[in-house]
Amino acid sequence: MSSTNSSDKSGIRLEHLRKEYGDTIALEDLNLVAHPGEILGIAGPNGAGKSTMVKILASETNQTSGTITLNGAPWDPREHKKQVAIVHQEPQLFANLTVAENILVGIEKSKYVRPKSSQVDQNLLDEVGLAEYAHRRLGSLPLAIQQRTEIAHALARSADVFLFDEPNSALTEEESGELFEWMHKLANEGKIVFLVSHRLTELATHCDRIVVIIDGKAKVEIKKNELTEERISRELMTGVASKRASLAQAGKNTKDLLQVSDWKHVDEAFKPIELSVMQGEILAVIGVEGSGGREIVRSLAGFAETTGDISMQDAKGSAVTKQVAFVSGDRSSSLFTNFSVGENLYVRLENRIKTKLRTLSKSSARAIAESAKSEFLVRAASIDTPIRSLSGGNQQKVAIASALALKPQMVALEEPTRGVDISSKAEIYKLVREYVLQGNAAVFYCTEVSEVFDSADRAAVIFDGKIKKILDVTKFNDAESLAEAISQATAS
């Protein structure tokens, strides 16, 4: 597919782009055009090739075949790196540098001299809300601050092409609004702006056009006058099986599995709370970034320092957290990125993959990995495929499969479908539902009401470090009424 005006040579043109990773074809015959002065939205299901396209344009990999032109002339991103700025879904910065130093990486005058934080534009720091963090080491800061730093890093560059790959997945609604203002400003300045997102409302609201990528090809272009959330959803769901996770209560047990009392974060990210999680349920913890919701979920798995009482059946204290698996919101923290798919699936199962002589049983390990790959619907050529070559959605399935393979009594997940397309979201929550119906439980942190409505049994509404209300999600007829109840709870 090409642009509506094939005679217009301005902008970036991808023609017959193909990318192979061994036996995996990430892009098959991709054709599209992005014009200066517009925000081009890129939508598509999990594994469609969206991230691969971004990596090629960002010179992080190169195409197997096909051509790229810029303003009508042949263009190789690897030779013009400074023309492209990118904001990744997962921040890719330097944890040992300060926020200000990270912003300067790649635009410093000499590659042999450490960037000076004093060179950072103070106005930029103020506008992206990073002034108070400028001289703090990035690795010590929350994911949301890291993502804002990568946004600032992109904005600080005098680039012609800006690639935003799920850029606001860790941002608050207010921060997201500011980000989109920047995108529109860049487009108005004549820059080429790509927005890759699974958030259909944002695509419909902020993009001038949208190209839907399916199976490595540009399937359809949706122009501004046809651009609605419903139209995008319809195109995405064409030929994709809708596997919505069931919320049927059959077999649900009302017995408490985990309880916390006077449970408090030592740095007061959340205040003393009382909370119980029942067998057979999915409990959503919903709140904006900074509400304390993320820290509550992490604390249940022992990943936040707390005081108070925690119990699970006969276990208490630290013995409880050993029975809770954790999946981080940052996939790089849950996966071994230098391992294959199979190695990530069995790496935690030391006792199940060793022989009597305590050596690795390759046959047992491969059998476990093959079974998990099939059960968790991981789309990869084989278990020997490098985990880094998978789409974000498939990497997330591997991360969750690896955690559940430990057979914990409960799993705690941070934004389990962050950056995942609508069909894969349903698959993931279906798998989690099957897990909890075996007498287990799941708790996840989320900021999106629609996901809570689609997947959870109950929702703990968090605001200012407190549980404002616990809602029975199954009693709501639609996401809108649930959203209203959540809004009322935070206002009370």
Coordinates of C-alpha atoms in Angstrom, one line a residue:
M1 CA 0.0 0.0 0.0
S2 CA 1.3 3.5 -0.8
S3 CA 0.0 6.9 0.0
T4 CA -3.0 8.5 -1.4
N5 CA -0.9 10.7 -3.7
S6 CA 1.8 8.6 -5.3
S7 CA 3.3 11.7 -7.2
D8 CA 4.2 13.4 -3.9
K9 CA 7.8 12.4 -3.1
S10 CA 8.1 14.2 0.2
G11 CA 8.4 12.1 3.4
I12 CA 9.5 8.6 4.0
R13 CA 8.4 5.8 1.6
L14 CA 8.8 2.1 2.4
E15 CA 8.5 -0.1 -0.6
H16 CA 8.4 -4.0 -0.5
L17 CA 10.1 -4.0 2.8
R18 CA 10.9 -7.5 4.1
K19 CA 12.5 -8.7 7.3
E20 CA 13.4 -12.2 8.2
Y21 CA 14.7 -13.6 11.5
G22 CA 15.7 -17.1 10.6
D23 CA 12.5 -18.9 9.7
T24 CA 10.4 -16.1 11.1
I25 CA 9.1 -13.5 8.6
A26 CA 8.4 -10.3 10.6
L27 CA 7.7 -8.1 7.5
E28 CA 6.7 -9.7 4.2
D29 CA 5.9 -6.9 1.7
L30 CA 5.4 -3.7 3.6
N31 CA 4.5 -0.6 1.6
L32 CA 3.6 2.8 3.2
V33 CA 4.3 6.5 3.1
A34 CA 4.7 9.0 6.0
H35 CA 4.5 12.7 5.1
P36 CA 6.0 15.7 6.9
G37 CA 3.6 17.6 9.0
E38 CA 1.4 14.7 9.9
I39 CA 1.1 12.1 12.7
L40 CA 0.9 8.7 11.0
G41 CA -0.7 6.1 13.3
I42 CA 0.4 2.5 13.0
A43 CA -2.0 -0.2 14.3
G44 CA -1.9 -4.0 14.1
P45 CA -2.3 -7.1 16.1
N46 CA 0.5 -8.8 18.1
G47 CA 3.3 -10.0 15.9
A48 CA 2.1 -8.0 12.9
G49 CA 5.6 -6.4 12.3
K50 CA 5.0 -2.9 13.8
S51 CA 8.0 -3.0 16.2
T52 CA 10.2 -4.5 13.4
M53 CA 9.3 -1.5 11.2
V54 CA 10.2 0.9 14.0
K55 CA 13.6 -0.9 14.6
I56 CA 14.5 -0.6 10.9
L57 CA 13.7 3.1 10.8
A58 CA 15.7 3.6 14.0
S59 CA 18.7 1.7 12.5
E60 CA 18.4 -0.9 15.3
T61 CA 18.2 -3.6 12.6
N62 CA 18.2 -3.6 8.8
Q63 CA 15.7 -5.0 6.3
T64 CA 16.3 -8.2 4.5
S65 CA 15.1 -6.6 1.2
G66 CA 13.1 -3.6 0.0
T67 CA 13.8 0.1 -0.2
I68 CA 13.4 3.2 1.9
T69 CA 13.4 6.7 0.4
L70 CA 13.4 10.1 2.1
N71 CA 12.0 13.0 0.0
G72 CA 12.5 10.9 -3.1
A73 CA 16.1 9.9 -2.5
P74 CA 17.4 6.5 -1.4
W75 CA 17.8 6.6 2.4
D76 CA 19.6 4.2 4.8
P77 CA 18.7 4.9 8.5
R78 CA 22.1 3.4 9.5
E79 CA 23.9 6.2 7.7
H80 CA 21.6 8.9 9.0
K81 CA 21.0 8.0 12.7
K82 CA 20.9 11.7 13.8
Q83 CA 17.9 12.3 11.6
V84 CA 15.8 9.8 13.7
A85 CA 14.6 10.1 17.3
I86 CA 12.7 7.2 19.0
V87 CA 10.7 6.7 22.2
H88 CA 10.6 3.0 22.9
Q89 CA 7.8 1.1 24.7
E90 CA 10.5 0.0 27.2
P91 CA 12.9 2.8 28.0
Q92 CA 16.4 2.1 26.6
L93 CA 18.6 4.5 28.4
F94 CA 21.6 4.3 30.8
A95 CA 20.7 3.5 34.4
N96 CA 24.1 4.7 35.7
L97 CA 23.7 8.2 34.2
T98 CA 21.6 11.0 35.6
V99 CA 18.3 12.1 33.9
A100 CA 20.0 15.1 32.4
E101 CA 23.0 13.1 31.1
N102 CA 20.7 10.6 29.5
I103 CA 18.9 13.4 27.6
L104 CA 22.3 14.5 26.1
V105 CA 23.4 11.0 25.1
G106 CA 23.9 11.0 21.3
I107 CA 24.0 14.7 20.9
E108 CA 27.1 15.5 23.0
K109 CA 29.9 17.1 21.1
S110 CA 32.4 14.3 21.8
K111 CA 31.8 10.6 22.3
Y112 CA 34.8 10.4 24.5
V113 CA 33.6 13.0 27.0
R114 CA 30.8 12.3 29.5
P115 CA 27.9 14.6 28.7
K116 CA 27.5 17.6 31.0
S117 CA 24.1 17.9 32.6
S118 CA 24.5 21.7 32.6
Q119 CA 24.0 21.7 28.8
V120 CA 20.4 20.5 29.0
D121 CA 17.8 23.0 28.1
Q122 CA 16.1 24.0 31.3
N123 CA 12.9 24.8 29.5
L124 CA 12.7 21.3 28.2
L125 CA 13.2 19.8 31.7
D126 CA 10.4 22.0 33.0
E127 CA 8.0 21.2 30.2
V128 CA 8.4 17.5 30.5
G129 CA 8.3 17.7 34.3
L130 CA 11.9 16.4 34.9
A131 CA 13.5 19.4 36.5
E132 CA 13.5 18.0 40.0
Y133 CA 15.0 14.7 38.8
A134 CA 17.7 16.2 36.5
H135 CA 20.7 15.3 38.6
R136 CA 19.4 11.9 40.0
R137 CA 20.6 8.6 38.7
L138 CA 18.0 7.2 36.3
G139 CA 18.2 3.6 37.6
S140 CA 16.9 4.8 41.0
L141 CA 13.8 6.3 39.5
P142 CA 10.3 4.8 38.7
L143 CA 9.5 3.5 35.3
A144 CA 7.2 6.5 34.5
I145 CA 10.1 8.9 35.1
Q146 CA 12.4 6.8 33.0
Q147 CA 9.9 6.9 30.1
R148 CA 9.5 10.6 30.4
T149 CA 13.3 10.9 30.2
E150 CA 13.4 8.9 27.0
I151 CA 10.7 11.3 25.6
A152 CA 12.9 14.3 26.6
H153 CA 15.9 12.6 25.0
A154 CA 14.0 12.3 21.7
L155 CA 12.7 15.9 21.9
A156 CA 16.2 17.3 22.5
R157 CA 17.4 16.0 19.2
S158 CA 17.2 18.0 16.0
A159 CA 15.7 15.1 14.1
D160 CA 13.5 15.0 11.1
V161 CA 11.8 11.7 11.9
F162 CA 10.2 10.9 15.3
L163 CA 9.1 7.4 16.2
F164 CA 6.8 6.9 19.2
D165 CA 6.4 3.2 20.0
E166 CA 3.8 2.9 22.7
P167 CA 5.3 6.0 24.3
N168 CA 2.8 6.7 27.1
S169 CA 2.3 3.2 28.5
A170 CA 3.7 4.2 31.9
L171 CA 2.4 7.8 31.9
T172 CA -0.5 9.4 33.7
E173 CA -3.4 10.9 31.7
E174 CA -2.1 14.4 32.3
E175 CA 1.4 13.4 31.2
S176 CA 0.0 11.6 28.2
G177 CA -1.8 14.8 27.2
E178 CA 1.4 16.8 27.4
L179 CA 3.1 14.1 25.2
F180 CA 0.5 14.4 22.5
E181 CA 0.9 18.2 22.6
W182 CA 4.5 17.7 21.8
M183 CA 3.7 15.3 19.0
H184 CA 1.3 17.8 17.4
K185 CA 3.9 20.6 17.8
L186 CA 6.5 18.4 16.0
A187 CA 4.1 17.7 13.2
N188 CA 3.2 21.4 12.9
E189 CA 7.0 22.1 12.5
G190 CA 7.0 19.8 9.5
K191 CA 8.5 16.8 11.1
I192 CA 7.6 13.2 10.2
V193 CA 5.9 11.6 13.2
F194 CA 5.0 7.9 13.6
L195 CA 2.7 6.8 16.5
V196 CA 2.6 3.0 17.1
S197 CA -0.1 2.3 19.7
H198 CA -2.7 -0.3 20.8
R199 CA -4.8 2.5 22.4
L200 CA -7.5 2.9 19.7
T201 CA -8.9 6.1 21.2
E202 CA -5.6 7.9 21.1
L203 CA -5.0 6.7 17.5
A204 CA -8.4 8.0 16.4
T205 CA -8.0 11.3 18.3
H206 CA -4.4 12.3 17.4
C207 CA -3.5 10.8 14.1
D208 CA -4.0 12.3 10.6
R209 CA -4.0 8.8 9.0
I210 CA -3.7 5.3 10.3
V211 CA -2.1 2.3 8.5
V212 CA -3.2 -1.1 9.8
I213 CA -0.4 -3.7 9.5
I214 CA -1.4 -7.4 9.4
D215 CA 1.0 -10.3 8.9
G216 CA 3.9 -8.0 7.9
K217 CA 1.8 -6.1 5.3
A218 CA 0.0 -2.8 5.2
K219 CA -3.6 -4.1 5.0
V220 CA -5.6 -0.8 4.9
E221 CA -5.1 2.9 5.2
I222 CA -7.8 4.8 7.2
K223 CA -8.0 8.5 6.3
K224 CA -8.9 11.3 8.7
N225 CA -12.6 11.6 7.7
E226 CA -13.1 7.9 8.3
L227 CA -11.0 7.7 11.4
T228 CA -12.9 6.3 14.4
E229 CA -12.1 3.9 17.2
E230 CA -14.8 1.5 15.9
R231 CA -13.4 1.5 12.4
I232 CA -9.9 0.8 13.6
S233 CA -11.2 -2.0 15.9
R234 CA -13.2 -3.5 13.0
E235 CA -10.1 -3.6 10.8
L236 CA -8.0 -5.1 13.5
M237 CA -10.5 -7.8 14.3
T238 CA -11.0 -8.9 10.7
G239 CA -9.6 -12.4 10.4
V240 CA -8.5 -12.4 14.0
A241 CA -10.4 -14.7 16.4
S242 CA -11.9 -12.8 19.3
K243 CA -11.0 -14.9 22.4
R244 CA -12.4 -12.7 25.1
A245 CA -11.6 -14.0 28.6
S246 CA -14.7 -15.4 30.3
L247 CA -15.8 -13.8 33.6
A248 CA -18.2 -16.7 34.5
Q249 CA -18.2 -17.2 38.2
A250 CA -18.6 -21.0 37.9
G251 CA -16.3 -22.7 40.3
K252 CA -15.3 -19.5 42.0
N253 CA -14.4 -20.0 45.7
T254 CA -15.2 -17.3 48.2
K255 CA -12.5 -18.5 50.6
D256 CA -9.7 -16.0 51.3
L257 CA -6.4 -17.1 49.9
L258 CA -4.2 -14.1 50.9
Q259 CA -4.8 -11.4 53.6
V260 CA -2.8 -8.3 54.6
S261 CA -3.5 -6.2 57.7
D262 CA -2.0 -2.8 58.7
W263 CA 0.1 -3.3 55.5
K264 CA 2.2 -0.2 54.9
H265 CA 5.0 0.9 52.5
V266 CA 8.0 2.0 54.5
D267 CA 8.4 5.1 52.2
E268 CA 4.6 5.7 52.4
A269 CA 3.9 5.0 48.7
F270 CA 0.8 3.6 50.3
K271 CA -0.7 4.0 53.7
P272 CA -1.8 1.2 56.0
I273 CA -4.3 -1.0 54.2
E274 CA -6.5 -4.0 54.8
L275 CA -7.0 -6.3 51.8
S276 CA -8.0 -9.9 51.1
V277 CA -7.6 -11.9 47.8
M278 CA -9.9 -14.9 47.3
Q279 CA -9.3 -18.2 45.7
G280 CA -10.4 -18.3 42.1
E281 CA -10.5 -14.6 41.5
I282 CA -8.7 -11.9 39.6
L283 CA -8.4 -8.8 41.6
A284 CA -7.5 -5.5 39.8
V285 CA -5.7 -2.8 41.6
I286 CA -6.5 0.4 39.7
G287 CA -5.1 3.9 40.1
V288 CA -3.1 6.5 38.3
E289 CA 0.6 6.4 38.3
G290 CA 1.8 7.5 41.7
S291 CA -1.4 6.5 43.5
G292 CA 0.4 3.6 45.3
G293 CA -1.4 0.9 43.3
R294 CA 1.8 -0.3 41.6
E295 CA 3.6 -0.6 44.9
I296 CA 0.8 -2.5 46.5
V297 CA 0.9 -5.2 43.9
R298 CA 4.7 -5.4 44.1
S299 CA 4.6 -5.6 47.9
L300 CA 2.4 -8.7 47.8
A301 CA 5.2 -10.5 46.0
G302 CA 7.9 -9.2 48.3
F303 CA 9.2 -6.6 45.9
A304 CA 8.6 -3.6 48.1
E305 CA 9.7 -3.0 51.7
T306 CA 6.7 -3.0 54.0
T307 CA 5.5 -3.4 57.5
G308 CA 2.4 -5.1 58.8
D309 CA 0.9 -8.6 58.6
I310 CA 0.6 -10.9 55.6
S311 CA -0.7 -14.4 55.5
M312 CA -1.7 -17.1 53.0
Q313 CA -3.5 -20.1 54.5
D314 CA -1.0 -21.4 57.1
A315 CA 2.0 -19.3 55.9
K316 CA 2.9 -15.9 57.3
G317 CA 5.4 -13.2 56.6
S318 CA 8.2 -13.9 54.1
A319 CA 6.9 -17.5 53.6
V320 CA 3.9 -16.0 51.8
T321 CA 5.9 -14.1 49.2
K322 CA 7.7 -17.3 48.2
Q323 CA 4.3 -18.6 47.1
V324 CA 3.6 -15.5 45.0
A325 CA 5.1 -15.2 41.5
F326 CA 5.7 -11.7 40.1
V327 CA 5.7 -10.4 36.5
S328 CA 7.2 -6.9 36.3
G329 CA 5.7 -4.1 34.1
D330 CA 9.2 -3.9 32.5
R331 CA 9.6 -7.0 30.4
S332 CA 13.4 -6.8 30.5
S333 CA 13.2 -7.4 34.2
S334 CA 11.1 -10.6 33.8
L335 CA 13.0 -12.1 30.9
F336 CA 16.6 -13.1 30.0
T337 CA 17.0 -11.2 26.8
N338 CA 20.1 -13.1 25.7
F339 CA 18.2 -16.4 26.1
S340 CA 16.0 -18.3 23.6
V341 CA 12.2 -18.6 24.0
G342 CA 12.7 -22.1 25.4
E343 CA 15.4 -21.2 27.9
N344 CA 13.2 -18.4 29.3
L345 CA 10.3 -20.9 29.7
Y346 CA 12.3 -23.4 31.8
V347 CA 15.1 -21.4 33.4
R348 CA 13.3 -21.1 36.7
L349 CA 12.5 -24.8 37.0
E350 CA 15.7 -26.0 38.4
N351 CA 14.4 -29.1 40.1
R352 CA 12.3 -30.3 37.2
I353 CA 15.0 -30.1 34.5
K354 CA 17.9 -31.8 36.3
T355 CA 18.9 -35.4 36.3
K356 CA 19.7 -37.4 39.4
L357 CA 23.3 -36.4 38.8
R358 CA 22.2 -32.7 39.0
T359 CA 23.0 -32.0 35.4
L360 CA 20.6 -30.5 32.9
S361 CA 18.2 -32.9 31.3
K362 CA 17.8 -31.4 27.8
S363 CA 14.9 -33.6 26.9
S364 CA 12.9 -32.6 30.0
A365 CA 13.7 -28.9 29.5
R366 CA 12.7 -29.0 25.9
A367 CA 9.5 -30.9 26.6
I368 CA 8.5 -28.4 29.3
A369 CA 9.3 -25.5 26.9
E370 CA 7.4 -27.0 24.0
S371 CA 4.4 -27.6 26.3
A372 CA 4.4 -24.0 27.6
K373 CA 4.9 -22.5 24.2
S374 CA 1.7 -24.3 23.0
E375 CA -0.3 -23.7 26.1
F376 CA 0.4 -20.0 26.3
L377 CA -0.1 -19.5 22.5
V378 CA 3.4 -18.1 22.0
R379 CA 3.9 -17.3 18.4
A380 CA 7.5 -18.2 17.5
A381 CA 9.1 -20.3 14.9
S382 CA 10.5 -22.6 17.5
I383 CA 11.6 -22.7 21.2
D384 CA 15.1 -22.0 19.9
T385 CA 14.1 -18.6 18.6
P386 CA 15.9 -15.7 20.4
I387 CA 13.4 -14.0 22.8
R388 CA 14.5 -10.6 21.5
S389 CA 13.1 -11.4 18.0
L390 CA 9.5 -11.9 19.3
S391 CA 6.9 -9.1 19.4
G392 CA 6.2 -7.4 22.7
G393 CA 3.0 -9.4 23.1
N394 CA 4.7 -12.7 22.6
Q395 CA 7.5 -11.8 25.0
Q396 CA 4.9 -10.9 27.6
K397 CA 3.3 -14.4 27.2
V398 CA 6.7 -16.0 27.7
A399 CA 7.2 -13.8 30.9
I400 CA 3.8 -14.9 32.3
A401 CA 4.3 -18.5 31.3
S402 CA 7.7 -18.6 33.0
A403 CA 6.1 -17.2 36.2
L404 CA 3.1 -19.6 36.2
A405 CA 5.4 -22.6 35.5
L406 CA 6.5 -22.3 39.1
K407 CA 3.0 -23.3 40.1
P408 CA 2.5 -20.5 42.7
Q409 CA -0.7 -20.1 44.6
M410 CA -0.9 -16.5 43.5
V411 CA 0.6 -14.3 40.7
A412 CA 1.1 -10.6 41.0
L413 CA 1.3 -8.7 37.7
E414 CA 2.2 -5.1 36.8
E415 CA 0.2 -4.0 33.8
P416 CA 0.2 -7.5 32.3
T417 CA -1.0 -6.4 28.8
R418 CA 1.0 -3.1 28.6
G419 CA 1.7 -2.5 24.9
V420 CA -0.2 -5.7 23.8
D421 CA -2.8 -5.7 21.0
I422 CA -6.5 -6.4 21.7
S423 CA -6.6 -10.0 20.6
S424 CA -3.5 -10.9 22.6
K425 CA -4.9 -9.1 25.7
A426 CA -7.9 -11.5 25.5
E427 CA -5.6 -14.5 25.2
I428 CA -3.5 -13.4 28.2
Y429 CA -6.5 -12.8 30.5
K430 CA -8.0 -16.1 29.3
L431 CA -4.8 -17.9 30.4
V432 CA -4.8 -16.1 33.8
R433 CA -8.5 -17.0 34.2
E434 CA -7.8 -20.7 33.6
Y435 CA -5.0 -20.4 36.2
V436 CA -7.1 -18.9 39.0
L437 CA -10.0 -21.4 38.4
Q438 CA -7.6 -24.0 39.7
G439 CA -7.9 -22.6 43.1
N440 CA -5.3 -19.9 42.7
A441 CA -5.6 -16.1 42.6
A442 CA -4.2 -13.2 40.5
V443 CA -3.7 -9.6 41.4
F444 CA -2.7 -7.0 38.7
Y445 CA -2.0 -3.3 38.6
C446 CA -3.8 -1.5 35.8
T447 CA -4.6 2.1 34.9
E448 CA -7.2 1.3 32.2
V449 CA -10.9 0.8 33.2
S450 CA -11.7 -1.1 30.0
E451 CA -9.2 -3.8 30.9
V452 CA -10.5 -4.1 34.5
F453 CA -14.1 -4.5 33.1
D454 CA -13.0 -7.1 30.6
S455 CA -10.9 -9.2 33.0
A456 CA -11.3 -8.7 36.7
D457 CA -13.8 -10.0 39.3
R458 CA -13.2 -7.2 41.8
A459 CA -11.3 -3.9 41.7
A460 CA -9.5 -2.1 44.5
V461 CA -9.6 1.6 43.7
I462 CA -6.4 3.3 44.9
F463 CA -6.0 7.1 45.4
D464 CA -3.4 8.9 47.4
G465 CA -2.0 5.7 48.8
K466 CA -5.3 4.5 50.2
I467 CA -7.9 1.9 49.1
K468 CA -10.9 4.1 48.5
K469 CA -13.3 1.3 47.6
I470 CA -13.4 -2.3 46.5
L471 CA -15.9 -2.8 43.6
D472 CA -17.6 -6.0 42.4
V473 CA -16.8 -5.7 38.7
T474 CA -19.2 -8.4 37.7
K475 CA -22.2 -6.2 38.8
F476 CA -21.5 -3.6 36.2
N477 CA -23.1 -3.8 32.7
D478 CA -20.5 -1.7 30.9
A479 CA -17.1 -0.1 31.3
E480 CA -18.6 3.4 31.3
S481 CA -20.6 2.7 34.5
L482 CA -17.6 1.1 36.1
A483 CA -15.5 4.2 35.2
E484 CA -18.1 6.4 36.8
A485 CA -18.0 4.4 40.0
I486 CA -14.2 4.5 40.1
S487 CA -14.3 8.3 39.6
Q488 CA -16.8 8.7 42.4
A489 CA -14.7 6.6 44.7
T490 CA -11.6 8.7 44.1
A491 CA -13.5 11.9 44.6
S492 CA -15.0 10.8 48.0

